[in-house]
Short mmCIF file of C-alpha atoms and ligand atoms in Angstrom, two decimals:
data_model
loop_
_atom_site.label_atom_id
_atom_site.label_comp_id
_atom_site.label_asym_id
_atom_site.label_seq_id
_atom_site.Cartn_x
_atom_site.Cartn_y
_atom_site.Cartn_z
CA UNK A 337 43.72 -1.27 -31.04
CA UNK A 338 44.10 1.85 -32.77
CA UNK A 339 43.66 5.22 -31.22
CA UNK A 340 42.15 8.07 -33.36
CA UNK A 341 43.07 10.95 -34.68
CA UNK A 342 40.90 13.51 -33.87
CA UNK A 343 41.67 16.72 -36.06
CA UNK A 344 40.36 19.64 -33.55
CA UNK A 345 41.95 23.23 -32.04
CA UNK A 346 42.45 22.70 -28.17
CA UNK A 347 39.62 25.25 -27.99
CA UNK A 348 37.46 22.97 -29.58
CA UNK A 349 38.38 20.43 -27.15
CA UNK A 350 37.15 22.67 -24.59
CA UNK A 351 34.54 23.78 -26.09
CA UNK A 352 32.84 19.88 -26.76
CA UNK A 353 33.98 19.47 -23.16
CA UNK A 354 31.72 22.09 -22.01
CA UNK A 355 28.70 20.67 -24.07
CA UNK A 356 28.60 17.25 -23.00
CA UNK A 357 29.89 17.49 -19.46
CA UNK A 358 26.44 18.49 -17.89
CA UNK A 359 24.46 16.25 -20.25
CA UNK A 360 26.73 13.53 -18.63
CA UNK A 361 26.59 15.04 -15.09
CA UNK A 362 22.93 15.11 -15.46
CA UNK A 363 22.25 11.36 -16.72
CA UNK A 364 24.80 10.47 -13.65
CA UNK A 365 22.29 11.62 -11.62
CA UNK A 366 19.47 10.55 -13.18
CA UNK A 367 21.13 6.87 -12.29
CA UNK A 368 21.54 7.91 -8.45
CA UNK A 369 18.07 9.30 -8.70
CA UNK A 370 16.42 5.50 -9.81
CA UNK A 371 18.39 4.26 -6.77
CA UNK A 372 16.99 5.66 -4.36
CA UNK A 373 13.79 6.97 -5.73
CA UNK A 374 10.89 6.08 -3.46
CA UNK A 375 7.93 8.00 -5.93
CA UNK A 376 4.72 6.01 -7.15
CA UNK A 377 4.69 3.69 -9.66
CA UNK A 378 2.43 5.65 -11.75
CA UNK A 379 5.41 8.31 -11.73
CA UNK A 380 7.84 5.93 -12.26
CA UNK A 381 6.12 5.05 -15.65
CA UNK A 382 5.64 8.52 -16.43
CA UNK A 383 9.14 9.10 -15.89
CA UNK A 384 10.18 5.59 -18.13
CA UNK A 385 8.23 6.94 -20.59
CA UNK A 386 9.86 10.60 -20.72
CA UNK A 387 13.17 8.93 -20.80
CA UNK A 388 12.78 6.25 -23.40
CA UNK A 389 11.70 9.35 -25.53
CA UNK A 390 15.09 11.38 -24.49
CA UNK A 391 16.52 8.24 -25.77
CA UNK A 392 15.08 7.96 -29.04
CA UNK A 393 16.32 11.59 -29.92
CA UNK A 394 19.96 10.48 -29.08
CA UNK A 395 19.53 7.23 -31.03
CA UNK A 396 18.13 9.78 -34.33
CA UNK A 397 21.94 9.97 -35.08
CA UNK A 398 24.75 8.11 -33.69
CA UNK A 399 27.74 6.70 -34.61
CA UNK A 400 28.41 2.66 -35.72
CA UNK A 401 30.55 1.28 -32.53
CA UNK A 402 31.92 3.08 -29.29
CA UNK A 403 33.60 6.22 -28.62
CA UNK A 404 37.20 5.01 -28.92
CA UNK A 405 40.33 6.31 -27.72
CA UNK A 406 41.07 9.84 -29.66
CA UNK A 407 43.38 12.43 -29.25
CA UNK A 408 44.59 15.83 -31.31
CA UNK A 409 47.26 16.84 -33.14
CA UNK A 410 48.63 18.04 -30.19
CA UNK A 411 48.20 14.85 -28.51
CA UNK A 412 45.65 15.57 -26.09
CA UNK A 413 43.87 12.54 -25.01
CA UNK A 414 40.06 12.31 -25.43
CA UNK A 415 39.26 8.90 -24.07
CA UNK A 416 35.55 10.14 -23.65
CA UNK A 417 33.60 6.95 -22.94
CA UNK A 418 36.32 5.47 -21.26
CA UNK A 419 34.61 3.69 -18.33
CA UNK A 420 36.73 5.56 -15.90
CA UNK A 421 37.28 9.07 -17.11
CA UNK A 422 35.31 9.24 -19.89
CA UNK A 423 33.61 13.20 -20.32
CA UNK A 424 30.82 11.56 -22.11
CA UNK A 425 30.28 8.46 -19.94
CA UNK A 426 28.05 8.06 -17.01
CA UNK A 427 28.81 5.29 -15.91
CA UNK A 428 32.36 6.72 -15.13
CA UNK A 429 32.36 8.23 -11.56
CA UNK A 430 34.19 9.80 -13.33
CA UNK A 431 37.83 10.13 -12.29
CA UNK A 432 39.98 13.76 -12.64
CA UNK A 433 43.61 12.19 -12.81
CA UNK A 434 45.91 14.44 -11.79
CA UNK A 435 49.96 14.23 -12.13
CA UNK A 436 51.85 14.83 -9.31
CA UNK A 437 55.64 14.22 -8.53
CA UNK A 438 55.54 10.50 -8.05
CA UNK A 439 53.00 9.45 -9.81
CA UNK A 440 49.34 10.42 -9.81
CA UNK A 441 46.24 10.98 -7.79
CA UNK A 442 42.58 11.45 -7.94
CA UNK A 443 39.69 12.74 -5.24
CA UNK A 444 36.46 11.55 -5.92
CA UNK A 445 32.96 10.55 -4.73
CA UNK A 446 31.28 7.43 -5.32
CA UNK A 447 27.59 7.34 -4.51
CA UNK A 448 24.90 4.66 -4.55
CA UNK A 449 25.51 3.32 -8.13
CA UNK A 450 29.27 1.88 -7.07
CA UNK A 451 27.55 0.21 -3.89
CA UNK A 452 28.56 -3.57 -3.23
CA UNK A 453 28.62 -4.71 0.27
CA UNK A 454 25.85 -2.41 2.63
CA UNK A 455 26.84 1.52 2.31
CA UNK A 456 30.11 0.13 0.51
CA UNK A 457 32.04 0.43 -2.74
CA UNK A 458 31.69 -2.74 -4.68
CA UNK A 459 34.90 -4.85 -4.97
CA UNK A 460 34.99 -4.43 -8.63
CA UNK A 461 34.82 -0.68 -8.95
CA UNK A 462 37.59 -0.84 -6.63
CA UNK A 463 39.95 -2.73 -8.77
CA UNK A 464 38.51 -1.02 -12.31
CA UNK A 465 39.65 2.38 -10.10
CA UNK A 466 43.08 1.06 -8.97
CA UNK A 467 43.79 -0.53 -12.57
CA UNK A 468 42.76 2.46 -14.41
CA UNK A 469 45.18 4.94 -11.87
CA UNK A 470 48.00 2.02 -12.02
CA UNK A 471 48.08 1.98 -15.66
CA UNK A 472 47.99 6.00 -15.94
CA UNK A 473 50.69 6.15 -14.07
CA UNK A 474 52.76 3.09 -15.86
CA UNK A 475 51.79 4.92 -19.43
CA UNK A 476 54.23 7.98 -19.13
CA UNK A 477 55.67 7.77 -22.61
CA UNK A 478 52.91 5.86 -24.48
CA UNK A 479 50.15 3.66 -23.83
CA UNK A 480 50.65 0.36 -21.84
CA UNK A 481 48.48 -2.33 -21.23
CA UNK A 482 47.55 -4.23 -17.86
CA UNK A 483 49.02 -7.62 -17.79
CA UNK A 484 48.49 -8.63 -14.22
CA UNK A 485 47.04 -7.06 -11.31
CA UNK A 486 46.79 -7.68 -7.53
CA UNK A 487 44.10 -6.02 -5.26
CA UNK A 488 44.42 -6.53 -1.33
CA UNK A 489 40.71 -5.20 0.29
CA UNK A 490 42.06 -3.49 4.25
CA UNK A 491 38.53 -2.79 5.09
CA UNK A 492 35.61 -1.83 3.47
CA UNK A 493 35.10 1.33 1.37
CA UNK A 494 32.88 3.41 2.64
CA UNK A 495 30.69 5.38 -0.46
CA UNK A 496 31.75 8.60 -0.06
CA UNK A 497 34.65 11.14 -0.48
CA UNK A 498 37.73 9.08 -1.16
CA UNK A 499 41.30 9.46 -2.68
CA UNK A 500 43.65 7.04 -4.69
CA UNK A 501 47.06 7.47 -6.01
CA UNK A 502 49.65 5.44 -7.92
CA UNK A 503 52.87 5.28 -8.83
CA UNK A 504 55.81 3.06 -10.83
CA UNK A 505 58.06 1.46 -8.56
CA UNK A 506 60.40 -0.43 -11.32
CA UNK A 507 61.00 -0.88 -15.06
CA UNK A 508 62.42 -3.54 -16.99
CA UNK A 509 62.27 -3.66 -20.73
CA UNK A 510 58.29 -3.32 -21.74
CA UNK A 511 57.27 -4.11 -18.07
CA UNK A 512 56.30 -1.48 -15.68
CA UNK A 513 55.35 -2.26 -12.61
CA UNK A 514 53.02 -0.17 -10.32
CA UNK A 515 51.35 0.16 -7.25
CA UNK A 516 48.42 2.28 -5.85
CA UNK A 517 45.69 3.11 -3.06
CA UNK A 518 42.46 3.77 -2.21
CA UNK A 519 42.05 5.91 0.81
CA UNK A 520 39.10 7.41 2.91
CA UNK A 521 39.28 10.15 5.82
CA UNK A 522 40.71 6.67 8.00
CA UNK A 523 43.31 5.66 5.77
CA UNK A 524 43.73 2.66 3.14
CA UNK A 525 41.33 0.58 2.52
CA UNK A 526 42.52 -1.18 -0.23
CA UNK A 527 45.85 -1.45 -2.38
CA UNK A 528 46.63 -2.45 -5.68
CA UNK A 529 50.01 -3.78 -7.85
CA UNK A 530 50.29 -5.17 -10.99
CA UNK A 531 52.86 -5.25 -14.11
CA UNK A 532 51.64 -3.03 -16.97
CA UNK A 533 53.36 -3.55 -20.66
CA UNK A 534 53.78 -1.60 -23.17
CA UNK A 535 52.92 -3.60 -26.41
CA UNK A 536 55.39 -4.62 -28.81
CA UNK A 537 53.61 -3.54 -31.51
CA UNK A 538 53.90 -0.25 -30.01
CA UNK A 539 57.39 0.01 -29.28
CA UNK A 540 57.96 2.01 -33.31
CA UNK A 541 54.68 4.08 -33.03
CA UNK A 542 54.23 7.57 -31.92
CA UNK A 543 53.22 8.14 -27.97
CA UNK A 544 49.40 8.32 -27.08
CA UNK A 545 48.45 9.84 -24.39
CA UNK A 546 45.19 7.62 -22.94
CA UNK A 547 44.33 10.75 -20.32
CA UNK A 548 42.20 13.54 -20.64
CA UNK A 549 43.83 16.73 -21.90
C1 LIG B 170 46.41 6.76 -19.19
C2 LIG B 170 45.34 6.00 -18.69
C3 LIG B 170 45.55 4.35 -18.92
C4 LIG B 170 44.31 3.62 -18.76
C5 LIG B 170 44.81 1.69 -18.44
C6 LIG B 170 44.09 1.00 -18.45
C7 LIG B 170 44.54 -0.32 -18.10
C8 LIG B 170 43.77 -1.40 -19.00
O1 LIG B 170 42.64 -1.83 -18.40
S1 LIG B 170 44.39 -2.40 -20.20
C9 LIG B 170 42.83 -3.66 -20.48
C10 LIG B 170 43.40 -4.85 -20.02
N1 LIG B 170 44.46 -5.57 -20.38
C11 LIG B 170 44.36 -6.18 -22.27
O2 LIG B 170 43.16 -6.12 -22.72
C12 LIG B 170 46.23 -6.48 -22.18
C13 LIG B 170 45.50 -7.57 -23.04
N2 LIG B 170 46.88 -8.53 -23.12
C14 LIG B 170 47.60 -7.81 -24.46
O3 LIG B 170 47.26 -6.67 -24.94
C15 LIG B 170 49.02 -8.67 -24.70
O4 LIG B 170 48.90 -9.72 -23.88
C16 LIG B 170 50.44 -7.61 -23.74
C17 LIG B 170 49.99 -6.05 -24.59
C18 LIG B 170 50.06 -7.59 -22.67
C19 LIG B 170 51.10 -8.46 -23.61
O5 LIG B 170 51.70 -8.54 -25.21
P1 LIG B 170 53.42 -8.22 -25.86
O6 LIG B 170 53.51 -7.15 -26.11
O7 LIG B 170 52.70 -9.59 -26.87
O8 LIG B 170 53.88 -9.10 -24.68
P2 LIG B 170 55.23 -10.25 -24.72
O9 LIG B 170 56.11 -9.88 -25.93
O10 LIG B 170 54.71 -11.74 -25.21
O11 LIG B 170 55.80 -9.88 -23.51
C20 LIG B 170 56.23 -8.93 -22.75
C21 LIG B 170 56.82 -9.31 -21.59
O12 LIG B 170 55.47 -9.17 -21.05
C22 LIG B 170 55.21 -10.44 -19.83
N3 LIG B 170 54.12 -10.64 -20.35
C23 LIG B 170 53.05 -10.52 -21.02
N4 LIG B 170 51.48 -10.78 -20.81
C24 LIG B 170 51.71 -10.78 -19.56
C25 LIG B 170 50.80 -10.58 -18.50
N5 LIG B 170 49.76 -10.91 -18.96
N6 LIG B 170 51.28 -10.59 -17.33
C26 LIG B 170 52.06 -10.68 -16.67
N7 LIG B 170 53.74 -10.09 -17.58
C27 LIG B 170 53.47 -10.59 -18.91
C28 LIG B 170 55.84 -11.24 -20.86
O13 LIG B 170 56.81 -12.32 -19.73
C29 LIG B 170 57.06 -10.34 -21.30
O14 LIG B 170 58.47 -10.93 -20.16
P3 LIG B 170 59.88 -10.82 -20.48
O15 LIG B 170 60.23 -9.57 -21.21
O16 LIG B 170 60.43 -10.95 -19.30
O17 LIG B 170 59.96 -11.89 -20.68
#
């Protein structure tokens, strides 16, 4: 697992973010539209043809593998393919993670694309978001990886406006213990605890942030 140096200025990071964010937002909108559309089957077939043309245009020049986790010389993270925060990933909600005094938090909205039980967020999605947030809270001095995470689902998490937070409770050597929650307007819906590990291989390498700059 290697982090990639993207040797560009902070201004260029911001410029590229400005280019990709609206594109990804539009694709995210497309996903929601496909789930909820009630247009005719002819209209669906026409849409499929036009979308396939756009896909072919984008495929005309592609990188070989995934985007990877990149960073600038100023250590600004560019995890733009990330499943939770990726600027270029329409599958990501995306979460905008803010660092606060006791850890990290994020306010976000989950729509139809994240449904599990009727009208509610899929349990795996809750687990994914909490995994990321706890990992982010634990990655203060460099990336660490989920060793073990446990999720307790207290009650269904309704689709809609939500918030989440995570914080570190203890550190023992390379192991950081973290907790976190997802909440709706009525309070906590699910909580997580886990152990996150600074890999042996990373101890002597410079810290790189996973998070967005
Ligand atoms: C800012 C954005 C943050 C994003 C966060 C994203 C979170 C993720 O999704 S990460 C992806 C999911 N996780 C993974 O893929 C991890 C896969 N596993 C690994 O790479 C390795 O097993 C890794 C790094 C966890 C541990 O490897 P290594 O550094 O060799 O650990 P090792 O030296 O054997 O053990 C160190 C300590 O951790 C403990 N440990 C090792 N593995 C685990 C585990 N899975 N669970 C709990 N504890 C563990 C050991 O018991 C040991 O404890 P102690 O020091 O008390 O004896």
